[in-house]
PDB file of C-alpha atoms and ligand atoms in Angstrom:
ATOM      1  CA  LEU A 693     111.795 103.361 137.426  1.00 62.00           C
ATOM      2  CA  ARG A 694     109.668 104.259 140.466  1.00 61.00           C
ATOM      3  CA  ALA A 695     110.579 103.255 144.032  1.00 64.00           C
ATOM      4  CA  ASN A 696     108.156 102.934 146.954  1.00 66.00           C
ATOM      5  CA  PHE A 697     109.715 102.921 150.421  1.00 66.00           C
ATOM      6  CA  SER A 698     107.938 101.618 153.497  1.00 67.00           C
ATOM      7  CA  VAL A 699     109.524 102.045 156.876  1.00 66.00           C
ATOM      8  CA  ILE A 700     108.934  99.225 159.305  1.00 65.00           C
ATOM      9  CA  GLN A 701     108.717 100.651 162.760  1.00 65.00           C
ATOM     10  CA  LYS A 702     108.235  98.957 166.067  1.00 64.00           C
ATOM     11  CA  GLU A 703     105.803 100.350 168.625  1.00 66.00           C
ATOM     12  CA  THR A 704     108.781 101.642 170.550  1.00 68.00           C
ATOM     13  CA  GLY A 705     109.604 103.887 167.635  1.00 69.00           C
ATOM     14  CA  PHE A 706     112.798 102.148 166.582  1.00 72.00           C
ATOM     15  CA  VAL A 707     113.188 101.675 162.899  1.00 70.00           C
ATOM     16  CA  ASN A 708     114.200  98.109 162.216  1.00 72.00           C
ATOM     17  CA  GLY A 709     113.515  97.643 158.545  1.00 76.00           C
ATOM     18  CA  LEU A 710     112.977  99.209 155.180  1.00 75.00           C
ATOM     19  CA  ILE A 711     111.049  97.707 152.279  1.00 75.00           C
ATOM     20  CA  THR A 712     111.789  98.976 148.836  1.00 74.00           C
ATOM     21  CA  VAL A 713     109.443  98.156 145.965  1.00 73.00           C
ATOM     22  CA  LEU A 714     110.746  98.992 142.559  1.00 72.00           C
ATOM     23  CA  HIS A 715     108.228  99.305 139.726  1.00 68.00           C
ATOM     24  CA  ASP A 716     109.347  99.368 136.178  1.00 71.00           C
ATOM     25  CA  ILE A 717     106.969 102.117 135.144  1.00 72.00           C
ATOM     26  CA  THR A 718     108.713 102.657 131.855  1.00 82.00           C
ATOM     27  CA  GLU A 719     107.595  99.175 130.769  1.00 82.00           C
ATOM     28  CA  GLN A 720     104.011  99.803 131.931  1.00 85.00           C
ATOM     29  CA  GLU A 721     103.970 103.216 130.274  1.00 88.00           C
ATOM     30  CA  LYS A 722     105.185 101.675 127.045  1.00 87.00           C
ATOM     31  CA  ILE A 723     102.356  99.139 127.090  1.00 88.00           C
ATOM     32  CA  ASP A 724      99.788 101.883 127.815  1.00 90.00           C
ATOM     33  CA  GLU A 725     101.182 104.023 125.032  1.00 89.00           C
ATOM     34  CA  GLU A 726     101.092 101.133 122.572  1.00 88.00           C
ATOM     35  CA  ARG A 727      97.502 100.376 123.544  1.00 89.00           C
ATOM     36  CA  ARG A 728      96.448 104.013 123.049  1.00 93.00           C
ATOM     37  CA  GLU A 729      98.166 104.098 119.688  1.00 91.00           C
ATOM     38  CA  PHE A 730      96.526 100.825 118.647  1.00 91.00           C
ATOM     39  CA  VAL A 731      93.034 102.059 119.556  1.00 92.00           C
ATOM     40  CA  ALA A 732      93.667 105.331 117.694  1.00 93.00           C
ATOM     41  CA  ASN A 733      94.844 103.368 114.642  1.00 92.00           C
ATOM     42  CA  VAL A 734      91.841 101.038 114.695  1.00 93.00           C
ATOM     43  CA  SER A 735      89.436 103.988 115.026  1.00 94.00           C
ATOM     44  CA  HIS A 736      91.112 105.771 112.164  1.00 92.00           C
ATOM     45  CA  GLU A 737      91.143 102.685 109.952  1.00 91.00           C
ATOM     46  CA  LEU A 738      87.405 102.185 110.531  1.00 93.00           C
ATOM     47  CA  ARG A 739      86.491 105.835 110.200  1.00 94.00           C
ATOM     48  CA  THR A 740      88.047 106.188 106.742  1.00 90.00           C
ATOM     49  CA  PRO A 741      85.812 103.627 104.980  1.00 92.00           C
ATOM     50  CA  LEU A 742      82.788 104.748 107.003  1.00 95.00           C
ATOM     51  CA  THR A 743      83.093 108.400 106.000  1.00 95.00           C
ATOM     52  CA  THR A 744      83.640 107.400 102.379  1.00 94.00           C
ATOM     53  CA  MET A 745      80.527 105.244 102.472  1.00 95.00           C
ATOM     54  CA  ARG A 746      78.513 107.989 104.141  1.00 96.00           C
ATOM     55  CA  SER A 747      79.285 110.496 101.405  1.00 96.00           C
ATOM     56  CA  TYR A 748      78.468 108.031  98.605  1.00 96.00           C
ATOM     57  CA  LEU A 749      75.233 106.979 100.308  1.00 97.00           C
ATOM     58  CA  GLU A 750      74.288 110.632 100.816  1.00 97.00           C
ATOM     59  CA  ALA A 751      74.846 111.309  97.124  1.00 96.00           C
ATOM     60  CA  LEU A 752      72.713 108.281  96.221  1.00 97.00           C
ATOM     61  CA  ALA A 753      69.949 109.401  98.593  1.00 97.00           C
ATOM     62  CA  ASP A 754      70.115 112.923  97.125  1.00 96.00           C
ATOM     63  CA  GLY A 755      69.138 111.579  93.722  1.00 96.00           C
ATOM     64  CA  ALA A 756      72.192 109.856  92.257  1.00 95.00           C
ATOM     65  CA  TRP A 757      70.275 106.558  92.512  1.00 96.00           C
ATOM     66  CA  LYS A 758      68.253 107.714  89.488  1.00 97.00           C
ATOM     67  CA  ASP A 759      71.350 108.272  87.380  1.00 96.00           C
ATOM     68  CA  GLU A 760      72.250 105.019  85.683  1.00 95.00           C
ATOM     69  CA  SER A 761      75.730 106.224  84.820  1.00 95.00           C
ATOM     70  CA  LEU A 762      76.558 107.022  88.482  1.00 94.00           C
ATOM     71  CA  ALA A 763      74.577 104.711  90.717  1.00 96.00           C
ATOM     72  CA  PRO A 764      76.294 101.371  89.946  1.00 97.00           C
ATOM     73  CA  ASN A 765      79.687 102.955  90.466  1.00 96.00           C
ATOM     74  CA  PHE A 766      78.681 104.536  93.784  1.00 96.00           C
ATOM     75  CA  LEU A 767      77.251 101.247  95.006  1.00 97.00           C
ATOM     76  CA  ASN A 768      80.444  99.519  93.965  1.00 96.00           C
ATOM     77  CA  VAL A 769      82.499 101.903  96.113  1.00 94.00           C
ATOM     78  CA  THR A 770      80.341 101.258  99.176  1.00 96.00           C
ATOM     79  CA  GLN A 771      80.575  97.516  98.555  1.00 96.00           C
ATOM     80  CA  ASN A 772      84.375  97.623  98.356  1.00 93.00           C
ATOM     81  CA  GLU A 773      84.620  99.687 101.511  1.00 93.00           C
ATOM     82  CA  THR A 774      82.344  97.237 103.321  1.00 95.00           C
ATOM     83  CA  GLU A 775      84.541  94.335 102.206  1.00 94.00           C
ATOM     84  CA  ARG A 776      87.624  96.118 103.470  1.00 92.00           C
ATOM     85  CA  MET A 777      86.014  96.775 106.847  1.00 94.00           C
ATOM     86  CA  ILE A 778      85.078  93.110 107.131  1.00 95.00           C
ATOM     87  CA  ARG A 779      88.705  92.139 106.355  1.00 94.00           C
ATOM     88  CA  LEU A 780      89.936  94.621 108.930  1.00 94.00           C
ATOM     89  CA  VAL A 781      87.587  93.367 111.646  1.00 95.00           C
ATOM     90  CA  ASN A 782      88.521  89.749 110.851  1.00 95.00           C
ATOM     91  CA  ASP A 783      92.222  90.640 111.099  1.00 94.00           C
ATOM     92  CA  LEU A 784      91.602  92.413 114.404  1.00 94.00           C
ATOM     93  CA  LEU A 785      89.781  89.372 115.777  1.00 93.00           C
ATOM     94  CA  ARG A 786      92.692  87.168 114.690  1.00 91.00           C
ATOM     95  CA  LEU A 787      95.157  89.433 116.480  1.00 91.00           C
ATOM     96  CA  SER A 788      93.062  89.588 119.620  1.00 90.00           C
ATOM     97  CA  LYS A 789      92.880  85.774 119.683  1.00 89.00           C
ATOM     98  CA  LEU A 790      96.669  85.614 119.327  1.00 88.00           C
ATOM     99  CA  ASP A 791      97.055  88.109 122.182  1.00 85.00           C
ATOM    100  CA  SER A 792      94.802  86.197 124.561  1.00 85.00           C
ATOM    101  CA  LYS A 793      96.469  84.169 127.304  1.00 75.00           C
ATOM    102  CA  ASP A 794      94.713  80.891 126.576  1.00 74.00           C
ATOM    103  CA  TYR A 795      95.816  80.905 122.956  1.00 80.00           C
ATOM    104  CA  ARG A 796      96.715  77.398 121.863  1.00 86.00           C
ATOM    105  CA  LEU A 797      98.084  75.974 118.659  1.00 91.00           C
ATOM    106  CA  SER A 798      96.527  72.790 117.395  1.00 93.00           C
ATOM    107  CA  LYS A 799      99.598  71.105 115.959  1.00 94.00           C
ATOM    108  CA  ASN A 800     100.100  68.045 113.783  1.00 95.00           C
ATOM    109  CA  TRP A 801     103.124  66.540 112.059  1.00 96.00           C
ATOM    110  CA  ILE A 802     102.706  67.117 108.337  1.00 96.00           C
ATOM    111  CA  ASN A 803     104.815  67.085 105.199  1.00 97.00           C
ATOM    112  CA  LEU A 804     105.616  70.734 104.541  1.00 97.00           C
ATOM    113  CA  THR A 805     106.590  70.367 100.874  1.00 97.00           C
ATOM    114  CA  GLU A 806     103.233  68.820  99.959  1.00 97.00           C
ATOM    115  CA  PHE A 807     101.344  71.338 102.118  1.00 97.00           C
ATOM    116  CA  PHE A 808     103.193  74.313 100.563  1.00 98.00           C
ATOM    117  CA  ASN A 809     102.585  72.992  97.018  1.00 97.00           C
ATOM    118  CA  HIS A 810      98.839  72.716  97.708  1.00 97.00           C
ATOM    119  CA  ILE A 811      98.690  76.329  98.857  1.00 97.00           C
ATOM    120  CA  ILE A 812     100.621  77.540  95.804  1.00 97.00           C
ATOM    121  CA  ASP A 813      98.243  75.492  93.577  1.00 96.00           C
ATOM    122  CA  ARG A 814      95.319  77.406  95.041  1.00 95.00           C
ATOM    123  CA  PHE A 815      96.943  80.738  94.188  1.00 95.00           C
ATOM    124  CA  GLU A 816      97.960  79.466  90.756  1.00 92.00           C
ATOM    125  CA  MET A 817      94.303  78.951  89.875  1.00 90.00           C
ATOM    126  CA  THR A 818      93.189  82.437  90.822  1.00 86.00           C
ATOM    127  CA  LYS A 819      96.212  84.615  90.063  1.00 80.00           C
ATOM    128  CA  ALA A 820      96.355  87.116  87.209  1.00 81.00           C
ATOM    129  CA  GLU A 821      97.768  85.640  84.007  1.00 82.00           C
ATOM    130  CA  HIS A 822     100.644  88.086  83.757  1.00 88.00           C
ATOM    131  CA  ILE A 823     102.311  86.789  86.930  1.00 93.00           C
ATOM    132  CA  THR A 824     104.395  83.610  86.739  1.00 94.00           C
ATOM    133  CA  PHE A 825     105.291  81.207  89.523  1.00 96.00           C
ATOM    134  CA  ASP A 826     108.634  79.481  90.008  1.00 97.00           C
ATOM    135  CA  ARG A 827     108.782  76.645  92.536  1.00 97.00           C
ATOM    136  CA  ASN A 828     112.015  75.573  94.098  1.00 97.00           C
ATOM    137  CA  ILE A 829     110.736  73.025  96.582  1.00 97.00           C
ATOM    138  CA  PRO A 830     112.471  69.724  97.367  1.00 96.00           C
ATOM    139  CA  LYS A 831     110.722  66.541  96.257  1.00 94.00           C
ATOM    140  CA  SER A 832     111.563  64.655  99.444  1.00 93.00           C
ATOM    141  CA  PRO A 833     109.279  65.212 102.421  1.00 94.00           C
ATOM    142  CA  ILE A 834     110.185  67.591 105.240  1.00 95.00           C
ATOM    143  CA  TYR A 835     108.151  67.063 108.385  1.00 95.00           C
ATOM    144  CA  VAL A 836     107.051  69.959 110.550  1.00 96.00           C
ATOM    145  CA  ASP A 837     104.860  70.050 113.653  1.00 96.00           C
ATOM    146  CA  ILE A 838     102.513  72.911 112.888  1.00 96.00           C
ATOM    147  CA  ASP A 839      99.039  74.325 113.243  1.00 96.00           C
ATOM    148  CA  GLU A 840      98.025  74.047 109.582  1.00 96.00           C
ATOM    149  CA  ASP A 841      95.373  76.772 109.732  1.00 95.00           C
ATOM    150  CA  LYS A 842      97.838  79.245 111.212  1.00 96.00           C
ATOM    151  CA  ILE A 843     100.646  78.518 108.754  1.00 97.00           C
ATOM    152  CA  THR A 844      98.131  78.619 105.885  1.00 97.00           C
ATOM    153  CA  GLN A 845      97.253  82.110 107.075  1.00 96.00           C
ATOM    154  CA  VAL A 846     100.956  83.086 107.219  1.00 98.00           C
ATOM    155  CA  LEU A 847     101.541  81.867 103.651  1.00 98.00           C
ATOM    156  CA  TYR A 848      98.313  83.406 102.438  1.00 97.00           C
ATOM    157  CA  ASN A 849      99.270  86.840 103.815  1.00 97.00           C
ATOM    158  CA  ILE A 850     102.795  86.739 102.361  1.00 98.00           C
ATOM    159  CA  ILE A 851     101.765  85.378  98.943  1.00 97.00           C
ATOM    160  CA  SER A 852      98.872  87.865  98.616  1.00 95.00           C
ATOM    161  CA  ASN A 853     101.337  90.688  99.221  1.00 95.00           C
ATOM    162  CA  ALA A 854     103.780  89.273  96.661  1.00 96.00           C
ATOM    163  CA  ILE A 855     100.966  89.187  94.106  1.00 94.00           C
ATOM    164  CA  LYS A 856      99.635  92.638  95.099  1.00 92.00           C
ATOM    165  CA  TYR A 857     103.015  94.302  94.786  1.00 91.00           C
ATOM    166  CA  SER A 858     104.142  92.436  91.638  1.00 92.00           C
ATOM    167  CA  PRO A 859     104.486  94.315  88.368  1.00 91.00           C
ATOM    168  CA  GLU A 860     103.062  93.204  84.994  1.00 88.00           C
ATOM    169  CA  GLY A 861     104.908  90.079  83.946  1.00 90.00           C
ATOM    170  CA  GLY A 862     106.546  89.662  87.338  1.00 94.00           C
ATOM    171  CA  GLN A 863     107.751  86.334  88.660  1.00 96.00           C
ATOM    172  CA  ILE A 864     107.165  85.014  92.156  1.00 97.00           C
ATOM    173  CA  ALA A 865     109.649  82.429  93.416  1.00 98.00           C
ATOM    174  CA  PHE A 866     108.823  79.940  96.177  1.00 98.00           C
ATOM    175  CA  ARG A 867     111.723  78.249  97.966  1.00 98.00           C
ATOM    176  CA  VAL A 868     112.129  75.721 100.735  1.00 98.00           C
ATOM    177  CA  LYS A 869     115.506  74.879 102.291  1.00 96.00           C
ATOM    178  CA  GLU A 870     116.232  72.523 105.140  1.00 94.00           C
ATOM    179  CA  ASN A 871     119.285  72.747 107.304  1.00 91.00           C
ATOM    180  CA  ASN A 872     119.998  71.371 110.785  1.00 89.00           C
ATOM    181  CA  GLU A 873     116.367  70.722 111.595  1.00 91.00           C
ATOM    182  CA  ILE A 874     115.329  74.213 110.602  1.00 95.00           C
ATOM    183  CA  VAL A 875     113.303  74.698 107.488  1.00 97.00           C
ATOM    184  CA  GLU A 876     113.449  78.063 105.753  1.00 98.00           C
ATOM    185  CA  ILE A 877     110.588  79.090 103.503  1.00 98.00           C
ATOM    186  CA  SER A 878     110.887  82.124 101.259  1.00 98.00           C
ATOM    187  CA  ILE A 879     108.685  83.961  98.801  1.00 98.00           C
ATOM    188  CA  SER A 880     110.317  86.452  96.418  1.00 98.00           C
ATOM    189  CA  ASP A 881     108.695  88.949  94.112  1.00 97.00           C
ATOM    190  CA  GLN A 882     109.994  91.442  91.566  1.00 97.00           C
ATOM    191  CA  GLY A 883     107.825  94.290  92.810  1.00 95.00           C
ATOM    192  CA  VAL A 884     108.341  97.815  94.110  1.00 92.00           C
ATOM    193  CA  GLY A 885     110.512  96.751  97.017  1.00 94.00           C
ATOM    194  CA  ILE A 886     110.767  98.283 100.481  1.00 94.00           C
ATOM    195  CA  PRO A 887     113.229 101.002 101.589  1.00 93.00           C
ATOM    196  CA  LYS A 888     116.023  99.555 103.795  1.00 92.00           C
ATOM    197  CA  ASN A 889     115.147 101.555 106.910  1.00 91.00           C
ATOM    198  CA  ASN A 890     111.535 100.323 106.808  1.00 90.00           C
ATOM    199  CA  LEU A 891     112.330  96.632 106.510  1.00 93.00           C
ATOM    200  CA  ASP A 892     111.700  95.709 110.163  1.00 90.00           C
ATOM    201  CA  LYS A 893     108.736  98.007 110.536  1.00 95.00           C
ATOM    202  CA  ILE A 894     106.579  96.162 107.982  1.00 96.00           C
ATOM    203  CA  PHE A 895     105.900  93.529 110.668  1.00 96.00           C
ATOM    204  CA  GLU A 896     104.381  96.153 113.001  1.00 95.00           C
ATOM    205  CA  ARG A 897     100.621  96.555 113.263  1.00 94.00           C
ATOM    206  CA  PHE A 898      99.254  99.094 110.778  1.00 93.00           C
ATOM    207  CA  TYR A 899     102.656 100.008 109.384  1.00 92.00           C
ATOM    208  CA  ARG A 900     102.607 100.561 105.623  1.00 90.00           C
ATOM    209  CA  VAL A 901     105.339 101.997 103.459  1.00 89.00           C
ATOM    210  CA  ASP A 902     102.769 103.708 101.261  1.00 85.00           C
ATOM    211  CA  LYS A 903      99.409 104.121 103.008  1.00 81.00           C
ATOM    212  CA  ALA A 904      97.448 105.207  99.932  1.00 79.00           C
ATOM    213  CA  ARG A 905      98.813 102.390  97.796  1.00 79.00           C
ATOM    214  CA  SER A 906      98.084  99.761 100.461  1.00 80.00           C
ATOM    215  CA  ARG A 907      94.510 101.063 100.884  1.00 76.00           C
ATOM    216  CA  ASN A 908      93.926 101.092  97.135  1.00 79.00           C
ATOM    217  CA  LEU A 909      95.084  97.501  96.983  1.00 82.00           C
ATOM    218  CA  GLY A 910      92.623  96.665  99.759  1.00 80.00           C
ATOM    219  CA  GLY A 911      95.243  96.141 102.490  1.00 84.00           C
ATOM    220  CA  THR A 912      94.573  96.380 106.215  1.00 90.00           C
ATOM    221  CA  GLY A 913      98.178  96.900 107.359  1.00 93.00           C
ATOM    222  CA  LEU A 914      97.845  93.882 109.670  1.00 95.00           C
ATOM    223  CA  GLY A 915      98.771  90.958 107.413  1.00 95.00           C
ATOM    224  CA  LEU A 916     102.460  90.752 108.271  1.00 97.00           C
ATOM    225  CA  ALA A 917     101.893  91.547 111.964  1.00 96.00           C
ATOM    226  CA  ILE A 918      99.592  88.517 112.107  1.00 96.00           C
ATOM    227  CA  ALA A 919     102.120  86.406 110.175  1.00 97.00           C
ATOM    228  CA  LYS A 920     104.890  87.375 112.615  1.00 97.00           C
ATOM    229  CA  GLU A 921     102.859  86.437 115.701  1.00 95.00           C
ATOM    230  CA  MET A 922     101.891  83.105 114.169  1.00 95.00           C
ATOM    231  CA  VAL A 923     105.444  82.216 113.104  1.00 97.00           C
ATOM    232  CA  GLU A 924     106.817  83.166 116.534  1.00 95.00           C
ATOM    233  CA  ALA A 925     104.154  81.023 118.214  1.00 94.00           C
ATOM    234  CA  HIS A 926     105.779  78.120 116.297  1.00 95.00           C
ATOM    235  CA  ASN A 927     109.245  79.150 117.579  1.00 95.00           C
ATOM    236  CA  GLY A 928     110.165  80.402 114.129  1.00 97.00           C
ATOM    237  CA  LYS A 929     111.578  83.680 112.865  1.00 97.00           C
ATOM    238  CA  ILE A 930     110.345  85.968 110.104  1.00 98.00           C
ATOM    239  CA  TRP A 931     112.235  88.681 108.229  1.00 98.00           C
ATOM    240  CA  ALA A 932     112.438  90.541 104.937  1.00 97.00           C
ATOM    241  CA  GLU A 933     115.115  91.385 102.410  1.00 97.00           C
ATOM    242  CA  SER A 934     114.400  93.885  99.701  1.00 97.00           C
ATOM    243  CA  GLU A 935     115.812  96.159  97.104  1.00 95.00           C
ATOM    244  CA  GLU A 936     113.789  99.151  95.998  1.00 93.00           C
ATOM    245  CA  GLY A 937     112.530  98.801  92.466  1.00 91.00           C
ATOM    246  CA  LYS A 938     113.884  95.221  92.248  1.00 94.00           C
ATOM    247  CA  GLY A 939     111.770  93.167  94.606  1.00 96.00           C
ATOM    248  CA  THR A 940     111.190  91.733  98.040  1.00 97.00           C
ATOM    249  CA  THR A 941     111.776  88.377  99.713  1.00 98.00           C
ATOM    250  CA  ILE A 942     109.973  87.375 102.882  1.00 98.00           C
ATOM    251  CA  PHE A 943     111.626  84.523 104.788  1.00 98.00           C
ATOM    252  CA  PHE A 944     110.385  82.496 107.721  1.00 98.00           C
ATOM    253  CA  THR A 945     111.631  79.454 109.556  1.00 98.00           C
ATOM    254  CA  LEU A 946     110.009  76.517 111.318  1.00 97.00           C
ATOM    255  CA  PRO A 947     111.575  73.715 113.358  1.00 93.00           C
ATOM    256  CA  SER A 948     111.608  70.578 111.189  1.00 90.00           C
ATOM    257  CA  GLU A 949     112.504  66.913 111.038  1.00 79.00           C
ATOM    258  CA  GLN A 950     113.770  65.470 107.803  1.00 63.00           C
ATOM    259  CA  GLU A 951     112.666  61.971 106.905  1.00 60.00           C
ATOM    260  CA  GLN A 952     115.012  59.354 108.316  1.00 53.00           C
ATOM    261  CA  GLU A 953     117.230  57.586 105.818  1.00 51.00           C
ATOM    262  CA  ASP A 954     115.613  54.374 104.700  1.00 50.00           C
ATOM    263  CA  ASP A 955     117.059  52.079 107.357  1.00 48.00           C
ATOM    264  CA  TRP A 956     113.971  49.944 107.480  1.00 49.00           C
ATOM    265  CA  SER A 957     113.746  48.561 103.985  1.00 43.00           C
TER     266      SER A 957
HETATM  267  P1  LIG B 531      98.998  95.542 103.863  1.00 81.56           P
HETATM  268  O1  LIG B 531      97.611  95.138 104.154  1.00 81.56           O
HETATM  269  O2  LIG B 531      99.171  97.032 103.804  1.00 81.56           O
HETATM  270  O3  LIG B 531      99.594  94.830 102.713  1.00 81.56           O
HETATM  271  P2  LIG B 531     100.904  94.048 105.502  1.00 81.56           P
HETATM  272  O4  LIG B 531     101.048  93.942 106.976  1.00 81.56           O
HETATM  273  O5  LIG B 531     100.628  92.799 104.756  1.00 81.56           O
HETATM  274  O6  LIG B 531      99.773  95.132 105.218  1.00 81.56           O
HETATM  275  O7  LIG B 531     102.220  94.730 104.914  1.00 81.56           O
HETATM  276  C1  LIG B 531     102.691  95.923 105.499  1.00 81.56           C
HETATM  277  C2  LIG B 531     103.385  96.801 104.472  1.00 81.56           C
HETATM  278  O8  LIG B 531     104.589  96.192 104.040  1.00 81.56           O
HETATM  279  C3  LIG B 531     102.590  97.031 103.195  1.00 81.56           C
HETATM  280  O9  LIG B 531     101.701  98.109 103.320  1.00 81.56           O
HETATM  281  C4  LIG B 531     103.705  97.346 102.194  1.00 81.56           C
HETATM  282  O10 LIG B 531     104.095  98.700 102.317  1.00 81.56           O
HETATM  283  C5  LIG B 531     104.862  96.486 102.671  1.00 81.56           C
HETATM  284  N1  LIG B 531     104.965  95.210 101.931  1.00 81.56           N
HETATM  285  C6  LIG B 531     104.595  93.974 102.358  1.00 81.56           C
HETATM  286  N2  LIG B 531     104.883  93.033 101.446  1.00 81.56           N
HETATM  287  C7  LIG B 531     105.453  93.671 100.404  1.00 81.56           C
HETATM  288  C8  LIG B 531     105.985  93.244  99.140  1.00 81.56           C
HETATM  289  N3  LIG B 531     105.973  91.958  98.766  1.00 81.56           N
HETATM  290  N4  LIG B 531     106.524  94.211  98.332  1.00 81.56           N
HETATM  291  C9  LIG B 531     106.538  95.503  98.705  1.00 81.56           C
HETATM  292  N5  LIG B 531     106.056  95.969  99.868  1.00 81.56           N
HETATM  293  C10 LIG B 531     105.514  95.077 100.716  1.00 81.56           C
END
């Protein structure tokens, strides 16, 4: 805390007042520190794929392009790195939009159970065969007032992680529960799990339990940070439960309205 004192003095020289301005510099310093750290992280995340690409391109330019056993592989690496940079920049743009003051949700009342099933269907078509899906979603409609694009993004980020971190033959369970006008959505996998003391940190920007593994799987380290901001913008909460070696469940809530009992018929 910093205090600025100003003495109010009359022309006669008598002191008749004192103004004290208290600045919470610790808060400002924290913001500055976070910003510096964020910029350093972004620079690092971009530099890694760029230096990889540079060395592969140099090797190609030095003659590897003529070697049919090397060239396709080297080009493949540069392509993958480019894709990852595009994902990273897109994630950064999403975050910067969320951070901006004039950020608005474009909400509509929709039936969450139908919406969730559609999203799972999309993943079901593209997922690897060895992963199975288990849906535990009520048949009756549950209405939520949401920005569909944003909640699609939330579900996409969580489900992609569940698939990425699932073992051969793993099952992913999708659940929806409604209680007192709060709907709780959860996605469980049987993957590597997350150590207890890291459970809250996975929602921080660029935090990864295992950096190398996340990079190899094409991660940006921003997926859950984006999900958290989007859920909180809907007045919901997001959290994780996990057991190492057993699996992880990501939960989030949204305010809801269950369909009225059929008084009209
Ligand atoms: P990433 O792009 O690295 O997946 P996220 O923000 O989506 O970034 O997740 C942050 C970190 O949380 C991941 O790097 C991983 O360590 C951990 N994590 C997220 N989801 C899971 C999961 N289902 N199982 C195990 N670890 C997970």
